[in-house]
PDB file of C-alpha atoms in Angstrom:
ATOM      1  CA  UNK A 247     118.410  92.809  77.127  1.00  0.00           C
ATOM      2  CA  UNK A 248     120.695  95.370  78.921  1.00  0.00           C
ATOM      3  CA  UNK A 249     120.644  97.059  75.989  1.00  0.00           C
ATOM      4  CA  UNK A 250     117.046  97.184  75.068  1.00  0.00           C
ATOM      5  CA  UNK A 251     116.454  98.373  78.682  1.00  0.00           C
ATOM      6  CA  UNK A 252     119.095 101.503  77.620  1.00  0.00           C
ATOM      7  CA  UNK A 253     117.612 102.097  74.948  1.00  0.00           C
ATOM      8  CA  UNK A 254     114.044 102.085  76.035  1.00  0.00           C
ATOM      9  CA  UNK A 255     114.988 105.192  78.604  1.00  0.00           C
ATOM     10  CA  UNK A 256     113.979 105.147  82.416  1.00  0.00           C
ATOM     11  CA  UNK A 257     109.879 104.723  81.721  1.00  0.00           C
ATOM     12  CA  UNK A 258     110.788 101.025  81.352  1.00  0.00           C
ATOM     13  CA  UNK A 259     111.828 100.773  85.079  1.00  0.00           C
ATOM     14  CA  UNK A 260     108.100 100.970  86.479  1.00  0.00           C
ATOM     15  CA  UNK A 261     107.372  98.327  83.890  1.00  0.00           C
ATOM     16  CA  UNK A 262     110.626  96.130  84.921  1.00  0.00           C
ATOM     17  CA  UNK A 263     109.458  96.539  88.373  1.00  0.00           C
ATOM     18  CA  UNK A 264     105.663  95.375  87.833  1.00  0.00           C
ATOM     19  CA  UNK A 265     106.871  92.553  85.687  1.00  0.00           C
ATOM     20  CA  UNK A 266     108.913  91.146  89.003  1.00  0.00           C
ATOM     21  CA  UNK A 267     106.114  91.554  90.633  1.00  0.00           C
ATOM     22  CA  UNK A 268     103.496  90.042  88.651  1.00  0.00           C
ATOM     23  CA  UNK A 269     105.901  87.166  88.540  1.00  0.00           C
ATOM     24  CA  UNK A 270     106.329  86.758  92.145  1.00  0.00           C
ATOM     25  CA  UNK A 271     102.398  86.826  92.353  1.00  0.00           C
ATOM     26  CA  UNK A 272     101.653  84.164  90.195  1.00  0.00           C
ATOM     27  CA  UNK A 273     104.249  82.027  91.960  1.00  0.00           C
ATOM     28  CA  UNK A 274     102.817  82.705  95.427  1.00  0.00           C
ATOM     29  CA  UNK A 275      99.330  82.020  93.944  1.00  0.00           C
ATOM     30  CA  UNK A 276     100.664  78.878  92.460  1.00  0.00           C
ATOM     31  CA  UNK A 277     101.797  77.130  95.539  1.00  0.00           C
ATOM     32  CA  UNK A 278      99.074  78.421  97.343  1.00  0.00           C
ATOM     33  CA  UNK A 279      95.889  77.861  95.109  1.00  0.00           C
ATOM     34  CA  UNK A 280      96.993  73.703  94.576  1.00  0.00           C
ATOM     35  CA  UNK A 281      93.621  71.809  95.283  1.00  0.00           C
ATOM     36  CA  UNK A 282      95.673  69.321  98.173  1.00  0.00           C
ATOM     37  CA  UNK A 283      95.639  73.162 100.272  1.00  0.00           C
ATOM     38  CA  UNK A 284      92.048  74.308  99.608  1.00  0.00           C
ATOM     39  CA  UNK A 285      90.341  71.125  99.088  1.00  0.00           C
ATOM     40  CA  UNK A 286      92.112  67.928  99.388  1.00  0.00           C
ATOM     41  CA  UNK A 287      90.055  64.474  97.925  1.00  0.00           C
ATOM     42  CA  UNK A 288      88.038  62.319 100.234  1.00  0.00           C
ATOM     43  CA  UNK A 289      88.530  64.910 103.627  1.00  0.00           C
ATOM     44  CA  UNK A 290      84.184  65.516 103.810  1.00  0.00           C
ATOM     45  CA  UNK A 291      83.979  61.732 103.974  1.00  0.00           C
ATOM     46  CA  UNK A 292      86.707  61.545 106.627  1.00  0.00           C
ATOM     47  CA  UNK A 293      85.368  64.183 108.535  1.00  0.00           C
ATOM     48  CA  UNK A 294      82.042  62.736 108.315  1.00  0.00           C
ATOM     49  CA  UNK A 295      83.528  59.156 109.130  1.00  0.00           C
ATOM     50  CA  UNK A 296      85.029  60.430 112.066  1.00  0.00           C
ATOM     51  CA  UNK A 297      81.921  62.499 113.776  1.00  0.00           C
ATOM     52  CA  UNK A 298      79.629  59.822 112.599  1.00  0.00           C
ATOM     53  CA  UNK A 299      78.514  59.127 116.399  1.00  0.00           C
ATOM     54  CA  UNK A 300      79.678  61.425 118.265  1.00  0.00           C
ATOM     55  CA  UNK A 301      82.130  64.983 117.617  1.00  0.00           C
ATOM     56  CA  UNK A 302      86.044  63.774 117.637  1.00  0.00           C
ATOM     57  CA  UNK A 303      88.369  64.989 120.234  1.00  0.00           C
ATOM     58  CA  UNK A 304      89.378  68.749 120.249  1.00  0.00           C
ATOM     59  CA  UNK A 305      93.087  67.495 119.298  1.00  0.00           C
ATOM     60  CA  UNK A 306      91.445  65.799 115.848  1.00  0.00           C
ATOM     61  CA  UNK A 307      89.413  69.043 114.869  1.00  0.00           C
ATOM     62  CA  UNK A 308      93.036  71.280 115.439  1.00  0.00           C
ATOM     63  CA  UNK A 309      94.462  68.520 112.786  1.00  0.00           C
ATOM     64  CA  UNK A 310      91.547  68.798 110.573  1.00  0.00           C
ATOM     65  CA  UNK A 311      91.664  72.911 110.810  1.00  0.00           C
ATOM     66  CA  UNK A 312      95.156  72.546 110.029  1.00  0.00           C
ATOM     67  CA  UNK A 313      95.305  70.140 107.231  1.00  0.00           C
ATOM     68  CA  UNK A 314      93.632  72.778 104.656  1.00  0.00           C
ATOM     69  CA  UNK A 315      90.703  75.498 103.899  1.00  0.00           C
ATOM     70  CA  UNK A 316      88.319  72.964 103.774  1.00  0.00           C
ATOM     71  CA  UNK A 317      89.253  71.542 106.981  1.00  0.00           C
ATOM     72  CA  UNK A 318      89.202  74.520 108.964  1.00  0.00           C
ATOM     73  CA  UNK A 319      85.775  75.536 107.160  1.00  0.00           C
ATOM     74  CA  UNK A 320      84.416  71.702 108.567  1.00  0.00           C
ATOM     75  CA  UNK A 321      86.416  72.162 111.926  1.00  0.00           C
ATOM     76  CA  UNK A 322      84.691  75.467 112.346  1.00  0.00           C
ATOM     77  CA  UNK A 323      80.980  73.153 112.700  1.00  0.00           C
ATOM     78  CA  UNK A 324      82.861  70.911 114.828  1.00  0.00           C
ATOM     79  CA  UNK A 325      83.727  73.090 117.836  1.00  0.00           C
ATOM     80  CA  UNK A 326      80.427  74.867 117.534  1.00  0.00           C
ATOM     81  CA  UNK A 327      79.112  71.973 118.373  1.00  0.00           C
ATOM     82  CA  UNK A 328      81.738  70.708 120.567  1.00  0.00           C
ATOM     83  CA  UNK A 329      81.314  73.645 122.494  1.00  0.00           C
ATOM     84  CA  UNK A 330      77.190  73.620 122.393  1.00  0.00           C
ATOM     85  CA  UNK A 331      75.267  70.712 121.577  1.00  0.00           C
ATOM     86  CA  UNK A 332      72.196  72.386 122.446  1.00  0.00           C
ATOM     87  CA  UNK A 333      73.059  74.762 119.248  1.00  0.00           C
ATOM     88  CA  UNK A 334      70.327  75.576 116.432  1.00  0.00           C
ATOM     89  CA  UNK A 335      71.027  74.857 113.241  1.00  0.00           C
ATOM     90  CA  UNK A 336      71.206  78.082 112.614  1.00  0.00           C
ATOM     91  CA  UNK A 337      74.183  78.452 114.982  1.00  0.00           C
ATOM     92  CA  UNK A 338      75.699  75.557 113.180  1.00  0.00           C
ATOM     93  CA  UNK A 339      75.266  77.168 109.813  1.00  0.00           C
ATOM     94  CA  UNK A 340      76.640  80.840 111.049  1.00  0.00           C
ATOM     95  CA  UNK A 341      79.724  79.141 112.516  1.00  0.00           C
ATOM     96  CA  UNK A 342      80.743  77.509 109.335  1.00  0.00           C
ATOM     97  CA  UNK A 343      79.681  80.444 106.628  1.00  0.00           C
ATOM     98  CA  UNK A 344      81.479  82.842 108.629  1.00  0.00           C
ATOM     99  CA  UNK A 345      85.040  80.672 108.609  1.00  0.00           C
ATOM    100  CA  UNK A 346      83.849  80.452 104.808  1.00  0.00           C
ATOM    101  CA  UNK A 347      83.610  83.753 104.410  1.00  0.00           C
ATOM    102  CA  UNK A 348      87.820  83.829 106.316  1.00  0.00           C
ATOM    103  CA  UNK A 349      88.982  81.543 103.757  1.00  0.00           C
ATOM    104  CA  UNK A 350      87.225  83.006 100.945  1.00  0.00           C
ATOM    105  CA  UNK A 351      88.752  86.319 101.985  1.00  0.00           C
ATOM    106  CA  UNK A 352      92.144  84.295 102.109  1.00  0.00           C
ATOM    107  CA  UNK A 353      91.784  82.181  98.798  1.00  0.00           C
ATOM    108  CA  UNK A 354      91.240  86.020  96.557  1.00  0.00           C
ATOM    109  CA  UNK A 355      94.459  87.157  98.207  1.00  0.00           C
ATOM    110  CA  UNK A 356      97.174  89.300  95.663  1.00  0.00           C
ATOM    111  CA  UNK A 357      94.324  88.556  92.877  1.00  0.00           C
ATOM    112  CA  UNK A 358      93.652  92.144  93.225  1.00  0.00           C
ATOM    113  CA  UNK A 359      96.903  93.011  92.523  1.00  0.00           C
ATOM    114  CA  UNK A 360      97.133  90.913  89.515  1.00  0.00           C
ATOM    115  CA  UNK A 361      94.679  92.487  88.253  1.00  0.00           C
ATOM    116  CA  UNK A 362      95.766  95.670  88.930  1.00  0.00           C
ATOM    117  CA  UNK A 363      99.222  95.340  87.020  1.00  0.00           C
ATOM    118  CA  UNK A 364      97.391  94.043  84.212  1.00  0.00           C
ATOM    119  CA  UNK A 365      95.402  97.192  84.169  1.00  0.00           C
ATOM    120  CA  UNK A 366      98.249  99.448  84.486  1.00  0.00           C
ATOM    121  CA  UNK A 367     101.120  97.659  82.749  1.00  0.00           C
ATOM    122  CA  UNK A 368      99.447  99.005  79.141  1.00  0.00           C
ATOM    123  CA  UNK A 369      98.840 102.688  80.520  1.00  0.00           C
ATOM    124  CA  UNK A 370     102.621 102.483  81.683  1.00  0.00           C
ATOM    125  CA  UNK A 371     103.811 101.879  78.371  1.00  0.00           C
ATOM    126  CA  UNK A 372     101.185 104.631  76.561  1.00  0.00           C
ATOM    127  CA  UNK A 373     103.305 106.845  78.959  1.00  0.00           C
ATOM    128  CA  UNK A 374     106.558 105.788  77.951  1.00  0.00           C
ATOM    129  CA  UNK A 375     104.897 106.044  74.494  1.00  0.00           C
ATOM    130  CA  UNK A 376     104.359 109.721  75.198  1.00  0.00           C
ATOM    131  CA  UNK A 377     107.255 110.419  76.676  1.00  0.00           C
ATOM    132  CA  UNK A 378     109.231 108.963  73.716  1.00  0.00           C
ATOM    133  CA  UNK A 379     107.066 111.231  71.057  1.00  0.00           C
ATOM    134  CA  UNK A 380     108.087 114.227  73.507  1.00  0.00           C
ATOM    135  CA  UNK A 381     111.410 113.185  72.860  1.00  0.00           C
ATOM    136  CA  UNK A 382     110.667 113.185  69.567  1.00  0.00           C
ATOM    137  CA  UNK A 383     109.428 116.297  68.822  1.00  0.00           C
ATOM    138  CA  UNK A 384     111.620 118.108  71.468  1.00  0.00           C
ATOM    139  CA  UNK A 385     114.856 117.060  69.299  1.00  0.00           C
ATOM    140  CA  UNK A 386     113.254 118.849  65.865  1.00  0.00           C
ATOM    141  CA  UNK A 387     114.740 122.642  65.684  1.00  0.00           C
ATOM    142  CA  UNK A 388     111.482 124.845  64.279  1.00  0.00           C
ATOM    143  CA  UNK A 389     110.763 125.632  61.024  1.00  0.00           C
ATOM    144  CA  UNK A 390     112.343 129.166  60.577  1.00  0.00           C
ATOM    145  CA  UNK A 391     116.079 127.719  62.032  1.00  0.00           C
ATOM    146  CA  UNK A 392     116.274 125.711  58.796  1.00  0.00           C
ATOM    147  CA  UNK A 393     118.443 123.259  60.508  1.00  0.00           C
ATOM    148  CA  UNK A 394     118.177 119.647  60.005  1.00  0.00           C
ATOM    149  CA  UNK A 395     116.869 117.448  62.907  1.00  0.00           C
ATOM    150  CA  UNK A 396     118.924 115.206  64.581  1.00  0.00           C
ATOM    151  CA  UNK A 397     118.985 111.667  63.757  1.00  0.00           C
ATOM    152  CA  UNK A 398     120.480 110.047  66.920  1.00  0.00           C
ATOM    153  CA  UNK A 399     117.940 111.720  69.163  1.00  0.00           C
ATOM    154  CA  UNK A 400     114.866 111.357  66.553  1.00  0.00           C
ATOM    155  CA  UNK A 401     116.234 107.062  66.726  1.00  0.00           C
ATOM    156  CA  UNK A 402     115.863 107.586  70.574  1.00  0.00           C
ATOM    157  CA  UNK A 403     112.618 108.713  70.801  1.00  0.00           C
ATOM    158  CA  UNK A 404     111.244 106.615  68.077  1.00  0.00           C
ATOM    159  CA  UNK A 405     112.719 103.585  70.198  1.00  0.00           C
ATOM    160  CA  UNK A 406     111.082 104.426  73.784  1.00  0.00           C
ATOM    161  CA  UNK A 407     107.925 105.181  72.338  1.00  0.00           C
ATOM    162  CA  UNK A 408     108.017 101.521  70.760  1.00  0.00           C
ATOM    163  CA  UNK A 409     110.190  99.419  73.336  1.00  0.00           C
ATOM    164  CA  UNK A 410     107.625 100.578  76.270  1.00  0.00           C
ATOM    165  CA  UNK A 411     104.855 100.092  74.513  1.00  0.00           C
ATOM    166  CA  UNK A 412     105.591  96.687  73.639  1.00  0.00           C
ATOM    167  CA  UNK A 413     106.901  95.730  77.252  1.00  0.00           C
ATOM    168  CA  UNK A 414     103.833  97.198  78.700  1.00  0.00           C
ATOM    169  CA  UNK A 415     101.688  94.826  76.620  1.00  0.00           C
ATOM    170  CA  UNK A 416     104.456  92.139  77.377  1.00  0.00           C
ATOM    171  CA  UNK A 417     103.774  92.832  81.089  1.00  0.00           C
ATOM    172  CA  UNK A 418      99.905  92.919  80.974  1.00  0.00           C
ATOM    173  CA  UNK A 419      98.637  90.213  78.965  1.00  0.00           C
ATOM    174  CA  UNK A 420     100.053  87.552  80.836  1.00  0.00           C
ATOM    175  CA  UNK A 421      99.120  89.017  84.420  1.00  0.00           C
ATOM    176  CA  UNK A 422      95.513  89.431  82.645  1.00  0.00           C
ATOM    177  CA  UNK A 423      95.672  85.709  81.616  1.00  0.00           C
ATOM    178  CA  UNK A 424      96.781  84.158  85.080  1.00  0.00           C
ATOM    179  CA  UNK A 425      94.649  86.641  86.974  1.00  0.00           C
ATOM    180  CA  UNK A 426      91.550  85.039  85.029  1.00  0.00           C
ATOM    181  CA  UNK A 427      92.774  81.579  85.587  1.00  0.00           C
ATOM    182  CA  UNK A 428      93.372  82.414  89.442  1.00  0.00           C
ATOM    183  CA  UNK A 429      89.791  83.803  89.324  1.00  0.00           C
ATOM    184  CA  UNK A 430      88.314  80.963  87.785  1.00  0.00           C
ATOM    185  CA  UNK A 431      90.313  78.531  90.054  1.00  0.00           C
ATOM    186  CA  UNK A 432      89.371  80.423  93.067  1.00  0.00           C
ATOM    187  CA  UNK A 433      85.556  80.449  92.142  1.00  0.00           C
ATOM    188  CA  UNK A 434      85.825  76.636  91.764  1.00  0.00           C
ATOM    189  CA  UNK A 435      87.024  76.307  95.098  1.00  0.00           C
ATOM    190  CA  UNK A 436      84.621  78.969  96.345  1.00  0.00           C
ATOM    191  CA  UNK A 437      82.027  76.378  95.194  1.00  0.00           C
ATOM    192  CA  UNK A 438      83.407  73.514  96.754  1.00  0.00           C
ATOM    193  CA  UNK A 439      83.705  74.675  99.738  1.00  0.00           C
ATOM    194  CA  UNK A 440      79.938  75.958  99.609  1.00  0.00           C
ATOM    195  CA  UNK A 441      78.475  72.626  98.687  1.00  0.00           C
ATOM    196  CA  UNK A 442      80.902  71.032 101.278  1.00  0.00           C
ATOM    197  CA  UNK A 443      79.999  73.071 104.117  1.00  0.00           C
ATOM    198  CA  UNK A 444      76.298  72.373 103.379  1.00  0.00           C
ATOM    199  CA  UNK A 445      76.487  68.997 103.507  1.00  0.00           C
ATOM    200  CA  UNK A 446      78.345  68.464 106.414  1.00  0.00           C
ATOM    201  CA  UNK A 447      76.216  71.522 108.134  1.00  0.00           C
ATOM    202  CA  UNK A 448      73.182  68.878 107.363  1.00  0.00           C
ATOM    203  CA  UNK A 449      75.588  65.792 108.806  1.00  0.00           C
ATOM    204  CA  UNK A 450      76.407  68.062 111.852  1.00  0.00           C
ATOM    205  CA  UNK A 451      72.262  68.727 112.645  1.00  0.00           C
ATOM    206  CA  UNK A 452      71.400  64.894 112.588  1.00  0.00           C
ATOM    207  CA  UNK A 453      74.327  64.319 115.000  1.00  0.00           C
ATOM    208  CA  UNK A 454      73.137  67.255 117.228  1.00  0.00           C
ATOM    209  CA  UNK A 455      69.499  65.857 117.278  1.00  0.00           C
ATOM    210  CA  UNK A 456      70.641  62.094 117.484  1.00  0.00           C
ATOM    211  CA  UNK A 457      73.386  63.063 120.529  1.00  0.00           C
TER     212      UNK A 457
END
């Protein structure tokens, strides 16, 4: 490997650097994206369980806001009320979209930048591409010398125009794969959380006219 990364020349180390970081990205997003954090099984019907007659003390909602996204989205209704039970609906519904909107905000985190290495990976290696056929073309004497070109530095070139080009695609396709995943995983949650929220905004208005 060491000596694929010589050989390559320094336009590799940009590319070396973005793969590290792509990888720590997709591990971050990993641990951070599983459904028991966003939206864990069976919490709406808790939450609904537990505020079925009345809104649960303030030391329940701070271990419902805790326990994941969802449960800080349904917390979020929860104190409104808590803290009004004289609100509208409206004010119900514009307490939990905007902690939706938070945690949506939080869920796309570093998905921006995985998308943005994928982008760039490829144009990094066209450059080390370049940079190799500069090489290339720099190590020819001219015509009217009527010396022969060097092989050694003709090898050179050939091989950082092809090693970066290959590690660039190397880099970006899987960042471009796992960014789409992340994207599609996010979206899902996006949706579960808007359905969620919904529902519980409808639970949350028959307890505030029943109270």
């Amino acid at each position: 490997m060491f000596s694929i990364i010589q050989a390559a020349g320094w336009p590799i180390w940009p590319l070396i650097a973005c793969s590290i970081l792509a990888l720590a990205l997709v591990i971050e997003r990993f641990i951070n994206l599983s459904a028991r954090r966003i939206v864990p099984p069976r919490l709406l019907d808790e939450a609904i369980t537990v505020s079925q007659k009345a809104v649960p003390e303030p030391g329940i909602v701070t271990q419902l806001a805790q326990d994941s996204a969802l449960g800080e989205v349904l917390a979020s209704g929860l104190r409104a009320l808590g803290a009004n039970p004289r609100c509208s609906e409206d004010d119900l519904r514009a307490s939990i979209e905007s902690t939706g909107r938070a945690v949506a905000h939080r869920l796309e985190k570093y998905l921006t930048a995985l998308a943005t290495i994928a982008s760039a990976a490829p144009l990094l290696g066209l450059l080390g591409t370049v940079i190799g056929m500069i090489e290339i073309f720099g190590s020819q004497p001219g015509a009217a010398s009527g010396a022969a070109g060097n092989p050694a530095q003709l090898a050179h070139g050939i091989s950082i125009a092809l090693y970066n080009t290959a590690f660039g695609l190397i880099v970006a396709i899987p960042s471009l794969i796992f960014w789409r995943y992340f994207r599609a995983r996010v979206d899902g949650y996006l949706l579960t959380l808007e359905l969620s929220g919904e529902r519980f905004a409808r639970h949350l208005n028959g307890l505030r006219k029943s109270a």
